């Protein structure tokens, strides 16, 4: 099944369920920043996401420094946001 | 023992041993980009570094997307590059 970019309407509908994620890159991606007690907690969080990402073959773009993790989700194959990003964001939200 | 910023001369001497790292942030940090076969390999590399970083209490700033990892090293306590960055860079170089 090909992965399709969400329309602007679909995107806005889905994003209502993801209030902590912000649209970025002119609507082509979403991002959220996380803060933990320390590096060990931040990296443990990243490790859980890494396993989920690998299983789904859908990988985040992310930046980490010490206790902070910034995650950006986009679907390169779709040229923007797809349902895969929405589902991944929901899954990540459940981890924290 | 307080961590001191390297002088420009010390920095240049040490960096000769780290040809794959580039100075960035006006000489306050060094960076190197790595590329792996896939995400699993990239994240395995990050995990090894995470353990070393935690042990040394000296953490990288890093960005990952799929098979790519960009690492920046600096010593916040020293306000720039210190020997801790040089030693961490050497350790990272040995992993690849």
mmCIF file of C-alpha atoms in Angstrom:
data_model
loop_
_atom_site.group_PDB
_atom_site.id
_atom_site.type_symbol
_atom_site.label_atom_id
_atom_site.label_comp_id
_atom_site.label_asym_id
_atom_site.label_seq_id
_atom_site.Cartn_x
_atom_site.Cartn_y
_atom_site.Cartn_z
ATOM 1 C CA UNK A 1 0.000 0.000 0.000
ATOM 2 C CA UNK A 2 1.552 3.300 -1.032
ATOM 3 C CA UNK A 3 1.921 5.917 1.664
ATOM 4 C CA UNK A 4 0.059 9.079 0.779
ATOM 5 C CA UNK A 5 0.609 12.585 2.032
ATOM 6 C CA UNK A 6 -2.283 13.837 4.133
ATOM 7 C CA UNK A 7 -4.349 16.657 2.706
ATOM 8 C CA UNK A 8 -4.346 19.884 4.714
ATOM 9 C CA UNK A 9 -7.784 19.010 6.045
ATOM 10 C CA UNK A 10 -6.851 15.489 7.062
ATOM 11 C CA UNK A 11 -3.714 16.865 8.675
ATOM 12 C CA UNK A 12 -5.603 19.407 10.751
ATOM 13 C CA UNK A 13 -8.090 16.781 11.852
ATOM 14 C CA UNK A 14 -5.416 14.336 12.958
ATOM 15 C CA UNK A 15 -3.318 16.997 14.651
ATOM 16 C CA UNK A 16 -6.157 17.847 16.996
ATOM 17 C CA UNK A 17 -5.398 14.505 18.645
ATOM 18 C CA UNK A 18 -1.734 15.496 18.977
ATOM 19 C CA UNK A 19 -1.812 18.833 20.790
ATOM 20 C CA UNK A 20 1.811 18.628 21.893
ATOM 21 C CA UNK A 21 3.157 18.298 18.375
ATOM 22 C CA UNK A 22 3.767 21.353 16.187
ATOM 23 C CA UNK A 23 3.675 21.604 12.445
ATOM 24 C CA UNK A 24 7.056 22.477 10.923
ATOM 25 C CA UNK A 25 8.757 22.615 7.512
ATOM 26 C CA UNK A 26 5.782 24.331 5.927
ATOM 27 C CA UNK A 27 3.375 21.644 7.056
ATOM 28 C CA UNK A 28 5.547 18.788 5.831
ATOM 29 C CA UNK A 29 6.545 17.551 9.295
ATOM 30 C CA UNK A 30 5.613 17.601 12.968
ATOM 31 C CA UNK A 31 7.912 18.015 15.919
ATOM 32 C CA UNK A 32 7.860 17.692 19.667
ATOM 33 C CA UNK A 33 10.498 18.333 22.323
ATOM 34 C CA UNK A 34 10.890 16.175 25.401
ATOM 35 C CA UNK A 35 12.794 16.758 28.591
ATOM 36 C CA UNK A 36 13.863 14.112 31.075
ATOM 37 C CA UNK A 37 15.612 13.971 34.430
ATOM 38 C CA UNK A 38 18.956 13.092 32.879
ATOM 39 C CA UNK A 39 20.752 11.546 29.922
ATOM 40 C CA UNK A 40 20.076 7.960 30.971
ATOM 41 C CA UNK A 41 16.324 8.595 30.965
ATOM 42 C CA UNK A 42 16.461 10.454 27.669
ATOM 43 C CA UNK A 43 18.415 7.691 26.002
ATOM 44 C CA UNK A 44 16.175 4.985 27.437
ATOM 45 C CA UNK A 45 13.258 6.813 25.806
ATOM 46 C CA UNK A 46 15.149 6.966 22.512
ATOM 47 C CA UNK A 47 15.920 3.265 22.699
ATOM 48 C CA UNK A 48 12.246 2.401 23.091
ATOM 49 C CA UNK A 49 11.424 4.567 20.084
ATOM 50 C CA UNK A 50 14.289 3.058 18.073
ATOM 51 C CA UNK A 51 12.826 -0.413 18.481
ATOM 52 C CA UNK A 52 9.336 0.761 17.508
ATOM 53 C CA UNK A 53 10.756 2.686 14.539
ATOM 54 C CA UNK A 54 12.671 -0.313 13.280
ATOM 55 C CA UNK A 55 9.639 -2.571 13.622
ATOM 56 C CA UNK A 56 7.487 -0.138 11.631
ATOM 57 C CA UNK A 57 10.295 0.798 9.249
ATOM 58 C CA UNK A 58 9.466 4.410 9.988
ATOM 59 C CA UNK A 59 12.312 6.362 11.550
ATOM 60 C CA UNK A 60 12.382 9.715 13.313
ATOM 61 C CA UNK A 61 14.764 12.579 12.748
ATOM 62 C CA UNK A 62 15.955 13.441 16.187
ATOM 63 C CA UNK A 63 18.390 15.513 18.151
ATOM 64 C CA UNK A 64 19.547 14.825 21.679
ATOM 65 C CA UNK A 65 21.653 16.767 24.102
ATOM 66 C CA UNK A 66 21.874 15.466 27.662
ATOM 67 C CA UNK A 67 18.274 15.278 28.981
ATOM 68 C CA UNK A 68 16.567 16.791 25.916
ATOM 69 C CA UNK A 69 15.205 15.019 22.867
ATOM 70 C CA UNK A 70 13.719 16.839 19.857
ATOM 71 C CA UNK A 71 11.808 14.593 17.489
ATOM 72 C CA UNK A 72 10.705 15.427 13.958
ATOM 73 C CA UNK A 73 8.430 13.101 12.022
ATOM 74 C CA UNK A 74 7.849 13.181 8.304
ATOM 75 C CA UNK A 75 7.348 10.591 5.574
ATOM 76 C CA UNK A 76 10.003 10.977 2.906
ATOM 77 C CA UNK A 77 8.213 8.570 0.566
ATOM 78 C CA UNK A 78 5.065 10.701 0.731
ATOM 79 C CA UNK A 79 6.888 14.026 0.477
ATOM 80 C CA UNK A 80 5.266 15.221 3.694
ATOM 81 C CA UNK A 81 3.087 14.082 6.551
ATOM 82 C CA UNK A 82 1.295 10.761 6.325
ATOM 83 C CA UNK A 83 -0.744 8.598 8.654
ATOM 84 C CA UNK A 84 2.488 6.828 9.552
ATOM 85 C CA UNK A 85 3.661 10.011 11.276
ATOM 86 C CA UNK A 86 0.380 10.424 13.100
ATOM 87 C CA UNK A 87 0.517 6.842 14.331
ATOM 88 C CA UNK A 88 4.145 7.158 15.358
ATOM 89 C CA UNK A 89 3.454 10.388 17.248
ATOM 90 C CA UNK A 90 0.586 8.726 19.115
ATOM 91 C CA UNK A 91 2.810 5.797 20.005
ATOM 92 C CA UNK A 92 5.562 8.131 21.250
ATOM 93 C CA UNK A 93 3.063 10.132 23.310
ATOM 94 C CA UNK A 94 2.082 6.927 25.060
ATOM 95 C CA UNK A 95 5.655 6.321 26.174
ATOM 96 C CA UNK A 96 5.891 9.454 28.284
ATOM 97 C CA UNK B 1 39.901 18.647 38.836
ATOM 98 C CA UNK B 2 38.319 21.543 36.933
ATOM 99 C CA UNK B 3 37.958 21.117 33.202
ATOM 100 C CA UNK B 4 39.784 23.831 31.306
ATOM 101 C CA UNK B 5 39.215 25.058 27.803
ATOM 102 C CA UNK B 6 42.107 24.238 25.493
ATOM 103 C CA UNK B 7 44.149 27.156 24.206
ATOM 104 C CA UNK B 8 44.124 27.639 20.434
ATOM 105 C CA UNK B 9 47.584 26.080 20.249
ATOM 106 C CA UNK B 10 46.653 23.046 22.330
ATOM 107 C CA UNK B 11 43.511 22.644 20.270
ATOM 108 C CA UNK B 12 45.381 22.670 16.973
ATOM 109 C CA UNK B 13 47.905 20.161 18.293
ATOM 110 C CA UNK B 14 45.235 17.756 19.490
ATOM 111 C CA UNK B 15 43.115 18.108 16.378
ATOM 112 C CA UNK B 16 45.963 16.852 14.219
ATOM 113 C CA UNK B 17 45.244 13.472 15.765
ATOM 114 C CA UNK B 18 41.555 13.798 14.827
ATOM 115 C CA UNK B 19 41.614 14.499 11.078
ATOM 116 C CA UNK B 20 37.993 13.483 10.583
ATOM 117 C CA UNK B 21 36.638 15.995 13.060
ATOM 118 C CA UNK B 22 36.000 19.606 12.080
ATOM 119 C CA UNK B 23 36.058 22.665 14.250
ATOM 120 C CA UNK B 24 32.691 24.365 14.545
ATOM 121 C CA UNK B 25 30.963 27.080 16.601
ATOM 122 C CA UNK B 26 33.937 29.405 16.244
ATOM 123 C CA UNK B 27 36.347 26.852 17.625
ATOM 124 C CA UNK B 28 34.199 25.991 20.627
ATOM 125 C CA UNK B 29 33.218 22.511 19.413
ATOM 126 C CA UNK B 30 34.159 19.708 17.040
ATOM 127 C CA UNK B 31 31.881 17.661 14.851
ATOM 128 C CA UNK B 32 31.954 14.551 12.735
ATOM 129 C CA UNK B 33 29.318 12.868 10.571
ATOM 130 C CA UNK B 34 28.960 9.124 10.320
ATOM 131 C CA UNK B 35 27.072 6.993 7.842
ATOM 132 C CA UNK B 36 26.038 3.385 8.341
ATOM 133 C CA UNK B 37 24.306 0.675 6.336
ATOM 134 C CA UNK B 38 20.966 1.285 7.997
ATOM 135 C CA UNK B 39 19.175 2.587 11.086
ATOM 136 C CA UNK B 40 19.885 -0.495 13.191
ATOM 137 C CA UNK B 41 23.625 -0.049 12.691
ATOM 138 C CA UNK B 42 23.458 3.685 13.325
ATOM 139 C CA UNK B 43 21.523 3.209 16.540
ATOM 140 C CA UNK B 44 23.799 0.404 17.720
ATOM 141 C CA UNK B 45 26.686 2.860 17.326
ATOM 142 C CA UNK B 46 24.774 5.494 19.291
ATOM 143 C CA UNK B 47 24.047 3.001 22.044
ATOM 144 C CA UNK B 48 27.728 2.195 22.448
ATOM 145 C CA UNK B 49 28.514 5.895 22.669
ATOM 146 C CA UNK B 50 25.658 6.477 25.123
ATOM 147 C CA UNK B 51 27.158 3.979 27.536
ATOM 148 C CA UNK B 52 30.626 5.521 27.233
ATOM 149 C CA UNK B 53 29.180 9.018 27.621
ATOM 150 C CA UNK B 54 27.295 8.068 30.748
ATOM 151 C CA UNK B 55 30.352 6.408 32.254
ATOM 152 C CA UNK B 56 32.463 9.513 31.633
ATOM 153 C CA UNK B 57 29.649 11.922 32.427
ATOM 154 C CA UNK B 58 30.446 13.656 29.152
ATOM 155 C CA UNK B 59 27.593 13.631 26.670
ATOM 156 C CA UNK B 60 27.477 14.377 22.966
ATOM 157 C CA UNK B 61 25.059 16.619 21.115
ATOM 158 C CA UNK B 62 23.882 14.474 18.266
ATOM 159 C CA UNK B 63 21.445 14.249 15.433
ATOM 160 C CA UNK B 64 20.293 11.054 13.747
ATOM 161 C CA UNK B 65 18.197 10.388 10.714
ATOM 162 C CA UNK B 66 18.014 6.805 9.474
ATOM 163 C CA UNK B 67 21.615 5.700 8.771
ATOM 164 C CA UNK B 68 23.288 9.031 9.527
ATOM 165 C CA UNK B 69 24.642 10.306 12.821
ATOM 166 C CA UNK B 70 26.103 13.793 13.306
ATOM 167 C CA UNK B 71 28.017 14.243 16.539
ATOM 168 C CA UNK B 72 29.107 17.521 18.124
ATOM 169 C CA UNK B 73 31.389 17.563 21.133
ATOM 170 C CA UNK B 74 31.967 20.503 23.423
ATOM 171 C CA UNK B 75 32.488 20.993 27.143
ATOM 172 C CA UNK B 76 29.826 23.279 28.555
ATOM 173 C CA UNK B 77 31.645 23.592 31.885
ATOM 174 C CA UNK B 78 34.758 24.837 30.111
ATOM 175 C CA UNK B 79 32.903 27.125 27.702
ATOM 176 C CA UNK B 80 34.494 25.385 24.735
ATOM 177 C CA UNK B 81 36.727 22.466 23.796
ATOM 178 C CA UNK B 82 38.536 20.566 26.502
ATOM 179 C CA UNK B 83 40.606 17.417 26.685
ATOM 180 C CA UNK B 84 37.397 15.566 27.528
ATOM 181 C CA UNK B 85 36.191 16.237 23.974
ATOM 182 C CA UNK B 86 39.473 15.115 22.475
ATOM 183 C CA UNK B 87 39.380 11.891 24.473
ATOM 184 C CA UNK B 88 35.746 11.259 23.602
ATOM 185 C CA UNK B 89 36.422 11.844 19.902
ATOM 186 C CA UNK B 90 39.317 9.389 19.992
ATOM 187 C CA UNK B 91 37.125 6.818 21.707
ATOM 188 C CA UNK B 92 34.345 7.306 19.139
ATOM 189 C CA UNK B 93 36.829 6.994 16.267
ATOM 190 C CA UNK B 94 37.880 3.623 17.623
ATOM 191 C CA UNK B 95 34.296 2.332 17.436
ATOM 192 C CA UNK B 96 34.057 2.658 13.663
#
